[in-house]
JSON list of C-alpha atoms in Angstrom, two decimals:
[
{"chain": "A", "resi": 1, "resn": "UNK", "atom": "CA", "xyz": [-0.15, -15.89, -14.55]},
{"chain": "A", "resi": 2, "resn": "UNK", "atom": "CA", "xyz": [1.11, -14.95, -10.67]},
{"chain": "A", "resi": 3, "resn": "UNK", "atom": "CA", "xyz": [-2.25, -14.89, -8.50]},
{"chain": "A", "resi": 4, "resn": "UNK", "atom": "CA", "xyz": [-2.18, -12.32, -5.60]},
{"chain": "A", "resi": 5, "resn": "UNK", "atom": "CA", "xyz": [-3.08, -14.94, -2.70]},
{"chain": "A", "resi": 6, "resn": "UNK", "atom": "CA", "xyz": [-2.06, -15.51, 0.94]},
{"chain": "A", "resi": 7, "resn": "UNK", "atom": "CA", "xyz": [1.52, -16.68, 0.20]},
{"chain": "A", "resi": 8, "resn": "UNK", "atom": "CA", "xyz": [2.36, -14.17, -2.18]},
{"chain": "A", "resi": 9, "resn": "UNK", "atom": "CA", "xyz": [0.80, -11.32, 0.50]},
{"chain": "A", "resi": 10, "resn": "UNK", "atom": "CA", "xyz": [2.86, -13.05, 2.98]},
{"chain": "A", "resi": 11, "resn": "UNK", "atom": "CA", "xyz": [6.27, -12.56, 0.65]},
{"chain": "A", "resi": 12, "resn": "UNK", "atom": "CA", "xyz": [5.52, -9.09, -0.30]},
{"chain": "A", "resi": 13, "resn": "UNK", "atom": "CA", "xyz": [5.44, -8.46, 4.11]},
{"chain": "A", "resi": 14, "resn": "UNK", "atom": "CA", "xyz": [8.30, -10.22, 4.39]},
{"chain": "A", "resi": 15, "resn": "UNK", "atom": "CA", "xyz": [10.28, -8.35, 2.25]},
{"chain": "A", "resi": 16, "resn": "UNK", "atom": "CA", "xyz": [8.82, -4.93, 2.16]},
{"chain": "A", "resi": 17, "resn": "UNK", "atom": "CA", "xyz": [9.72, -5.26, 6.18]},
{"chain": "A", "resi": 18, "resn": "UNK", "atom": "CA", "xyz": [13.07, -6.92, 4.87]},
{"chain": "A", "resi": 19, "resn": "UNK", "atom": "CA", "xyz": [13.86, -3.82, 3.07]},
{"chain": "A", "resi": 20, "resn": "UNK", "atom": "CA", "xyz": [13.05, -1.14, 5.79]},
{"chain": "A", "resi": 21, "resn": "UNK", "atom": "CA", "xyz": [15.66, -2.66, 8.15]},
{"chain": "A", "resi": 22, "resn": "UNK", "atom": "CA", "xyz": [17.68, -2.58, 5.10]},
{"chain": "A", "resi": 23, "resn": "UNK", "atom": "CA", "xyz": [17.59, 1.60, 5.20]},
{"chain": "A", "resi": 24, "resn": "UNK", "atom": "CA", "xyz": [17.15, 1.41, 9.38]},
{"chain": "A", "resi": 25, "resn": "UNK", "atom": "CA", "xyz": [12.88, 2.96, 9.15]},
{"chain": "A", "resi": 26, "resn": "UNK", "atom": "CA", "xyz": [11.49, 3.14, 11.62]},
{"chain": "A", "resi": 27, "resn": "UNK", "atom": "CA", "xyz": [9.13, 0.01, 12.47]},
{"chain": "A", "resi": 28, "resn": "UNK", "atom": "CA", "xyz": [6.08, -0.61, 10.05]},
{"chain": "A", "resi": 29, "resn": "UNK", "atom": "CA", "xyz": [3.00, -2.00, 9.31]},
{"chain": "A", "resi": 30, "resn": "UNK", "atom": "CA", "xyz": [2.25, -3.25, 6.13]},
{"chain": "A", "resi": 31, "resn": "UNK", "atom": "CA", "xyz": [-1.28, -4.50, 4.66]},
{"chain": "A", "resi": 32, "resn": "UNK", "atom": "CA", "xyz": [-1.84, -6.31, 1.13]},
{"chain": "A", "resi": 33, "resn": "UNK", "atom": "CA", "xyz": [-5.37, -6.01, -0.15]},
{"chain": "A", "resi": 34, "resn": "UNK", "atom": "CA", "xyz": [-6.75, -7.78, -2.91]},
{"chain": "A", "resi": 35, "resn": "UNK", "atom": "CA", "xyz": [-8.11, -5.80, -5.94]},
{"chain": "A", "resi": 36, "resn": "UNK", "atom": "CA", "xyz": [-11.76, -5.24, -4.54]},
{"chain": "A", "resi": 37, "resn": "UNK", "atom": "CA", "xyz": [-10.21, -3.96, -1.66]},
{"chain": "A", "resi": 38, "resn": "UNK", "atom": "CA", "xyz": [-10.50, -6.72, 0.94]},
{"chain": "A", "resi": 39, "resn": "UNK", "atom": "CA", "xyz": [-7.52, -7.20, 3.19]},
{"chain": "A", "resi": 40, "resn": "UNK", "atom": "CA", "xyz": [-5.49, -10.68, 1.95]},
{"chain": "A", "resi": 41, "resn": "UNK", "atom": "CA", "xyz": [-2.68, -9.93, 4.81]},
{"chain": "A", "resi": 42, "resn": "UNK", "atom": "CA", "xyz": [-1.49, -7.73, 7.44]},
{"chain": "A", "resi": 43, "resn": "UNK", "atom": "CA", "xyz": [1.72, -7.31, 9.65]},
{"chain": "A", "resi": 44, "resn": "UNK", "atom": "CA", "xyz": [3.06, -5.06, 12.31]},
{"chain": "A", "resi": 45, "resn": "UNK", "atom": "CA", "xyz": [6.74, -4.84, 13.29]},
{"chain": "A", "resi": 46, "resn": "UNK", "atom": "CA", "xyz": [7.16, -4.72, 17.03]},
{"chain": "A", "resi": 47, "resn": "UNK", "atom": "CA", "xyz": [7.31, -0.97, 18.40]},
{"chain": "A", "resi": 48, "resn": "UNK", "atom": "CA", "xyz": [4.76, 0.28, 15.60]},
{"chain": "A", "resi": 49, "resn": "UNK", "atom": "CA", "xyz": [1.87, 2.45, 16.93]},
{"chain": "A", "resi": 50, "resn": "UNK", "atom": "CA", "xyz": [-1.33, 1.08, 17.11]},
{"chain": "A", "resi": 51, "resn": "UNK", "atom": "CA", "xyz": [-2.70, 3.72, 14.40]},
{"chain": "A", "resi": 52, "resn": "UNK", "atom": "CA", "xyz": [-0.70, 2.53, 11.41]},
{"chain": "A", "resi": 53, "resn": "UNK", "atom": "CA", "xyz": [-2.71, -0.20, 10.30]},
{"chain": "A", "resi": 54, "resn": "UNK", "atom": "CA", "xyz": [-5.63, 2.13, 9.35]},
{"chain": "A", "resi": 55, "resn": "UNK", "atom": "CA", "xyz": [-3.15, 4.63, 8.34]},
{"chain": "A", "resi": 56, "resn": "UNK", "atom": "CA", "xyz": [-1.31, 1.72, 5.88]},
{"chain": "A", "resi": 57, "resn": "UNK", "atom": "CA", "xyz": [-4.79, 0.31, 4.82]},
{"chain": "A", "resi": 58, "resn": "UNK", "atom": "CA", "xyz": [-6.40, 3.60, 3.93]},
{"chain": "A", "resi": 59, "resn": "UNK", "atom": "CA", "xyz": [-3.04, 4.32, 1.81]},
{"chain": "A", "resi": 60, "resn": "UNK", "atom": "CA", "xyz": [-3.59, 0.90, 0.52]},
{"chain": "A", "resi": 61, "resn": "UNK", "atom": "CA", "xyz": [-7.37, 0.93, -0.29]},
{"chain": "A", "resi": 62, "resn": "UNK", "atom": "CA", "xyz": [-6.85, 4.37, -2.28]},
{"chain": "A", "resi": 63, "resn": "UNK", "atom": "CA", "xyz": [-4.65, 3.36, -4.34]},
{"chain": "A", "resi": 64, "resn": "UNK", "atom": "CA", "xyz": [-6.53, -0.01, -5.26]},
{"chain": "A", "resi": 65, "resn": "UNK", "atom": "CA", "xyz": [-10.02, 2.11, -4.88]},
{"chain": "A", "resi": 66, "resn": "UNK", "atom": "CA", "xyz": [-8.56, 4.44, -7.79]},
{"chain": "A", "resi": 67, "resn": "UNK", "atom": "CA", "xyz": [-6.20, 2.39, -9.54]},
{"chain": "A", "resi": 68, "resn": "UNK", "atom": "CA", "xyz": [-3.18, 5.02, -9.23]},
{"chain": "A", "resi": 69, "resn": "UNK", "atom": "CA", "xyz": [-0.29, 5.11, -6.60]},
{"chain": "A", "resi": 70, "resn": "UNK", "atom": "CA", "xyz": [-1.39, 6.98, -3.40]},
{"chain": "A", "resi": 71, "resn": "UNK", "atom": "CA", "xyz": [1.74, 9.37, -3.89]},
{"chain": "A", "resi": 72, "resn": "UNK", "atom": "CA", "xyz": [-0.47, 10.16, -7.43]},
{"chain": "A", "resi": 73, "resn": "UNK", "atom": "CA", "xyz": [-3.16, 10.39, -5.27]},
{"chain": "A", "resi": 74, "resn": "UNK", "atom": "CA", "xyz": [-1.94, 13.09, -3.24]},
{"chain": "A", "resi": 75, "resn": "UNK", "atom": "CA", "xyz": [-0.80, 15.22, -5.87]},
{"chain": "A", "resi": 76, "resn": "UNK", "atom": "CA", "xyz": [-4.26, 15.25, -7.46]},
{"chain": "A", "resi": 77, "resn": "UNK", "atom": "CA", "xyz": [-5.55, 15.81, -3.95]},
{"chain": "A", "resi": 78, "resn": "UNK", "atom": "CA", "xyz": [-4.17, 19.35, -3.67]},
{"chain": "A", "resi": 79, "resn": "UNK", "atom": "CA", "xyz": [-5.18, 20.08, -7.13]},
{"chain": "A", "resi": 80, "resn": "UNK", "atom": "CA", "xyz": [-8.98, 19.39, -6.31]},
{"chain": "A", "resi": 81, "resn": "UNK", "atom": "CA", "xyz": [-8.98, 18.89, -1.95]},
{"chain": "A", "resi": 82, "resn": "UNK", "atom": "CA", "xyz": [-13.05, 19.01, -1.86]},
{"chain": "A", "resi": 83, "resn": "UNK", "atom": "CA", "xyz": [-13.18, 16.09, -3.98]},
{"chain": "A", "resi": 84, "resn": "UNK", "atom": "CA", "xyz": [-10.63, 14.12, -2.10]},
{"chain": "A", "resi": 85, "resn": "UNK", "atom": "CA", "xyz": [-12.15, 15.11, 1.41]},
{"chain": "A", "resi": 86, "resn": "UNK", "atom": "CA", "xyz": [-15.74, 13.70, -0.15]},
{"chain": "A", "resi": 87, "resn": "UNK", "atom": "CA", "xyz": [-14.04, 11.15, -1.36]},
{"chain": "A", "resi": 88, "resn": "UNK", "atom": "CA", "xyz": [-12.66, 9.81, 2.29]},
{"chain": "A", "resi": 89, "resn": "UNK", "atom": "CA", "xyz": [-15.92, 10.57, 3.88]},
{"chain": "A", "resi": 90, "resn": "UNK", "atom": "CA", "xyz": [-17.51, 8.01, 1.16]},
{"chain": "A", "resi": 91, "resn": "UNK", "atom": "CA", "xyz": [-15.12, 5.84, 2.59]},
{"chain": "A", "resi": 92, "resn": "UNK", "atom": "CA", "xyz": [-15.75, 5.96, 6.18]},
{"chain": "A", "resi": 93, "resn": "UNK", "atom": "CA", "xyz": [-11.99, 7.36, 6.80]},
{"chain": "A", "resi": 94, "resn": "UNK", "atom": "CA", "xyz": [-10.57, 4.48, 4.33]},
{"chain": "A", "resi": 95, "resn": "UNK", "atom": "CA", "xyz": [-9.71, 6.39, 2.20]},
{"chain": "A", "resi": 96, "resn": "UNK", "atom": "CA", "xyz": [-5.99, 7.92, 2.67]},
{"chain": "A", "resi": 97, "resn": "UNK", "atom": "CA", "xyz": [-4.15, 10.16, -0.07]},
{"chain": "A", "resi": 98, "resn": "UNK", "atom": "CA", "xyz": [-0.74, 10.20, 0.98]},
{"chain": "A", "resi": 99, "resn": "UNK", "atom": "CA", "xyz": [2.45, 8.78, -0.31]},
{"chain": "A", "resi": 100, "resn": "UNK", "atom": "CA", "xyz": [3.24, 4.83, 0.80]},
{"chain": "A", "resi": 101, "resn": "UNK", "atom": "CA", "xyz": [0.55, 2.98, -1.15]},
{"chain": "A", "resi": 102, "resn": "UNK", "atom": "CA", "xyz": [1.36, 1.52, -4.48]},
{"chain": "A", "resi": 103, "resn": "UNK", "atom": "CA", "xyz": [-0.84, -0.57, -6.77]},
{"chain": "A", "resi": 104, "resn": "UNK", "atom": "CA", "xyz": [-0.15, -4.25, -7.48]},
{"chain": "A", "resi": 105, "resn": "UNK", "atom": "CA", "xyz": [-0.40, -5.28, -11.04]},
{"chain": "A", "resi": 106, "resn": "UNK", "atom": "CA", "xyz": [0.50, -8.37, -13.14]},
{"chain": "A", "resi": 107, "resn": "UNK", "atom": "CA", "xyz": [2.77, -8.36, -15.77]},
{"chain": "A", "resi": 108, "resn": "UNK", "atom": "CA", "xyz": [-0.43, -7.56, -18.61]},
{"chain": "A", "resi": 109, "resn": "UNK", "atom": "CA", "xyz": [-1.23, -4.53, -16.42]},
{"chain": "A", "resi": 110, "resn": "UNK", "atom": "CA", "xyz": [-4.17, -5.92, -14.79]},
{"chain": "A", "resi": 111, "resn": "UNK", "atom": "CA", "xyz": [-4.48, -4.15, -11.19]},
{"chain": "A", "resi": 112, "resn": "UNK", "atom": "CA", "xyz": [-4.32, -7.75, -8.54]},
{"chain": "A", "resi": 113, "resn": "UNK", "atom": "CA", "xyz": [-4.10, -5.37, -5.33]},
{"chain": "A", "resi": 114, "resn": "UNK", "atom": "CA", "xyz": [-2.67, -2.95, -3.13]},
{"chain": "A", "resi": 115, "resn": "UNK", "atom": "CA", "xyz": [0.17, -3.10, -0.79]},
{"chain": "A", "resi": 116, "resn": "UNK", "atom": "CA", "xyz": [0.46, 0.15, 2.41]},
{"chain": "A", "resi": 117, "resn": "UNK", "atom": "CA", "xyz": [2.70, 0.60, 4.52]},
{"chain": "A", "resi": 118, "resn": "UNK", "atom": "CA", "xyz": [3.12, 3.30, 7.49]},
{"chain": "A", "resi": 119, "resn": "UNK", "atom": "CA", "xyz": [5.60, 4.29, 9.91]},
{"chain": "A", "resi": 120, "resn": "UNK", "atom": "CA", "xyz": [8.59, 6.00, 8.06]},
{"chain": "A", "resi": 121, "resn": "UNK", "atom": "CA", "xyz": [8.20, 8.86, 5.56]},
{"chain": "A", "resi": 122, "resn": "UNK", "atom": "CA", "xyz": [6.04, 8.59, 2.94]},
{"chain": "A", "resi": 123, "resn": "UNK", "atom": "CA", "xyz": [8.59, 7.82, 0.17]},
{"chain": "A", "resi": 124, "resn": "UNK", "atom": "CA", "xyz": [10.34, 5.23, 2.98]},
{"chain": "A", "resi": 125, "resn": "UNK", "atom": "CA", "xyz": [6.77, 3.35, 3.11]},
{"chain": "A", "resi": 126, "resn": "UNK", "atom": "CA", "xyz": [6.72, 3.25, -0.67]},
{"chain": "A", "resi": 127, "resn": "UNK", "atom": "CA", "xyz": [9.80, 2.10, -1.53]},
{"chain": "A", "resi": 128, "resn": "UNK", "atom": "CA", "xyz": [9.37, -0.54, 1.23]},
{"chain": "A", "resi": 129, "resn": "UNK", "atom": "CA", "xyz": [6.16, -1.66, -0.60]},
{"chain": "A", "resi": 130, "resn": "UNK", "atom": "CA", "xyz": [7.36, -1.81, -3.86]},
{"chain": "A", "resi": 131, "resn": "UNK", "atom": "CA", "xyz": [10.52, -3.66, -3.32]},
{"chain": "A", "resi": 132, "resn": "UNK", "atom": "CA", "xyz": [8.05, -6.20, -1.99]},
{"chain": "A", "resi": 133, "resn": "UNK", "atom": "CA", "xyz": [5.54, -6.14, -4.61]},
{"chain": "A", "resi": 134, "resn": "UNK", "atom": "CA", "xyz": [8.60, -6.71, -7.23]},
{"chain": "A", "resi": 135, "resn": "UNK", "atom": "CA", "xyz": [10.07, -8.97, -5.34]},
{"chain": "A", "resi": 136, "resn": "UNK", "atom": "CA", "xyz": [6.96, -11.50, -5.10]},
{"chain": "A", "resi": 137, "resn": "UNK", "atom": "CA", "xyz": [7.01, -10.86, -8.66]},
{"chain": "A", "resi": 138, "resn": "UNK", "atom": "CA", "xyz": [4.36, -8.40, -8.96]},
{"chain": "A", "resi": 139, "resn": "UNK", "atom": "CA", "xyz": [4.79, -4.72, -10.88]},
{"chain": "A", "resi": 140, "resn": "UNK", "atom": "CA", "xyz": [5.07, -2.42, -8.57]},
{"chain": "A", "resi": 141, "resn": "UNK", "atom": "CA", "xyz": [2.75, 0.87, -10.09]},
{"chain": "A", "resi": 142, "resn": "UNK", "atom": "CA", "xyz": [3.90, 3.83, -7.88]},
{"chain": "A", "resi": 143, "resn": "UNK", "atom": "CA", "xyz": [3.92, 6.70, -10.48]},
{"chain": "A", "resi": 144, "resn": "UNK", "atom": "CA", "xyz": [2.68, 10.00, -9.60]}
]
């Protein structure tokens, strides 16, 4: 059974960052937090703004925090928006419902993490993410 640790956070980076200069994104940040939400490893490309890493970890931590994609996340968010908003005030601001967070899971379905991104679109952060995540060997959950 894969183990999210260190080295695999490290791979996921490396290629979720691989990938965005792969479709020319502008330059990201990228966090991989461990299933309780803890962050396992971070990186920011050179030229990112100092505000995406809290904008990547809060996508990051509500996706692991609910166990859904963030994308999903924001869909349900405009269904029910006082629940969300009470929701990231629980969370001291962690807590970010927008598309470029995607769950981590192992191959049995077990959630292992979180990997965020920000600094492209939402769907660029995402698919930045998960060709990491599947590329460390990790399922990828981004459904919405």
């Amino acid at each position: 059974m894969l183990e999210l640790n260190l080295e695999k956070a490290n791979l996921i980076i490396e290629q979720a960052i691989a990938k965005a200069r792969d479709m020319n994104v502008l330059p990201l940040t990228i966090v991989v937090l461990d299933s309780s939400g803890h962050l396992i490893a971070m990186q920011r490309e050179d030229g990112a703004s100092m505000f995406r890493f809290d904008v990547a970890t809060g996508k990051a931590w509500a996706a692991v925090a609910m166990g859904a994609a963030s994308r999903a996340l924001a869909a349900r968010a405009a269904d029910n928006p006082n629940f969300f908003i009470t929701l990231a005030a629980t969370a001291q601001g962690k807590f970010l419902p927008q598309p470029g967070g995607v769950v981590i899971r192992d191959s049995d379905g077990r959630i292992l993490g979180a990997a965020g991104a920000s600094g492209g679109t939402g769907d660029e952060d995402e698919a930045a993410c998960a060709f990491g995540v599947e590329r460390a060997g990790f399922v990828a959950d981004t459904k919405a």
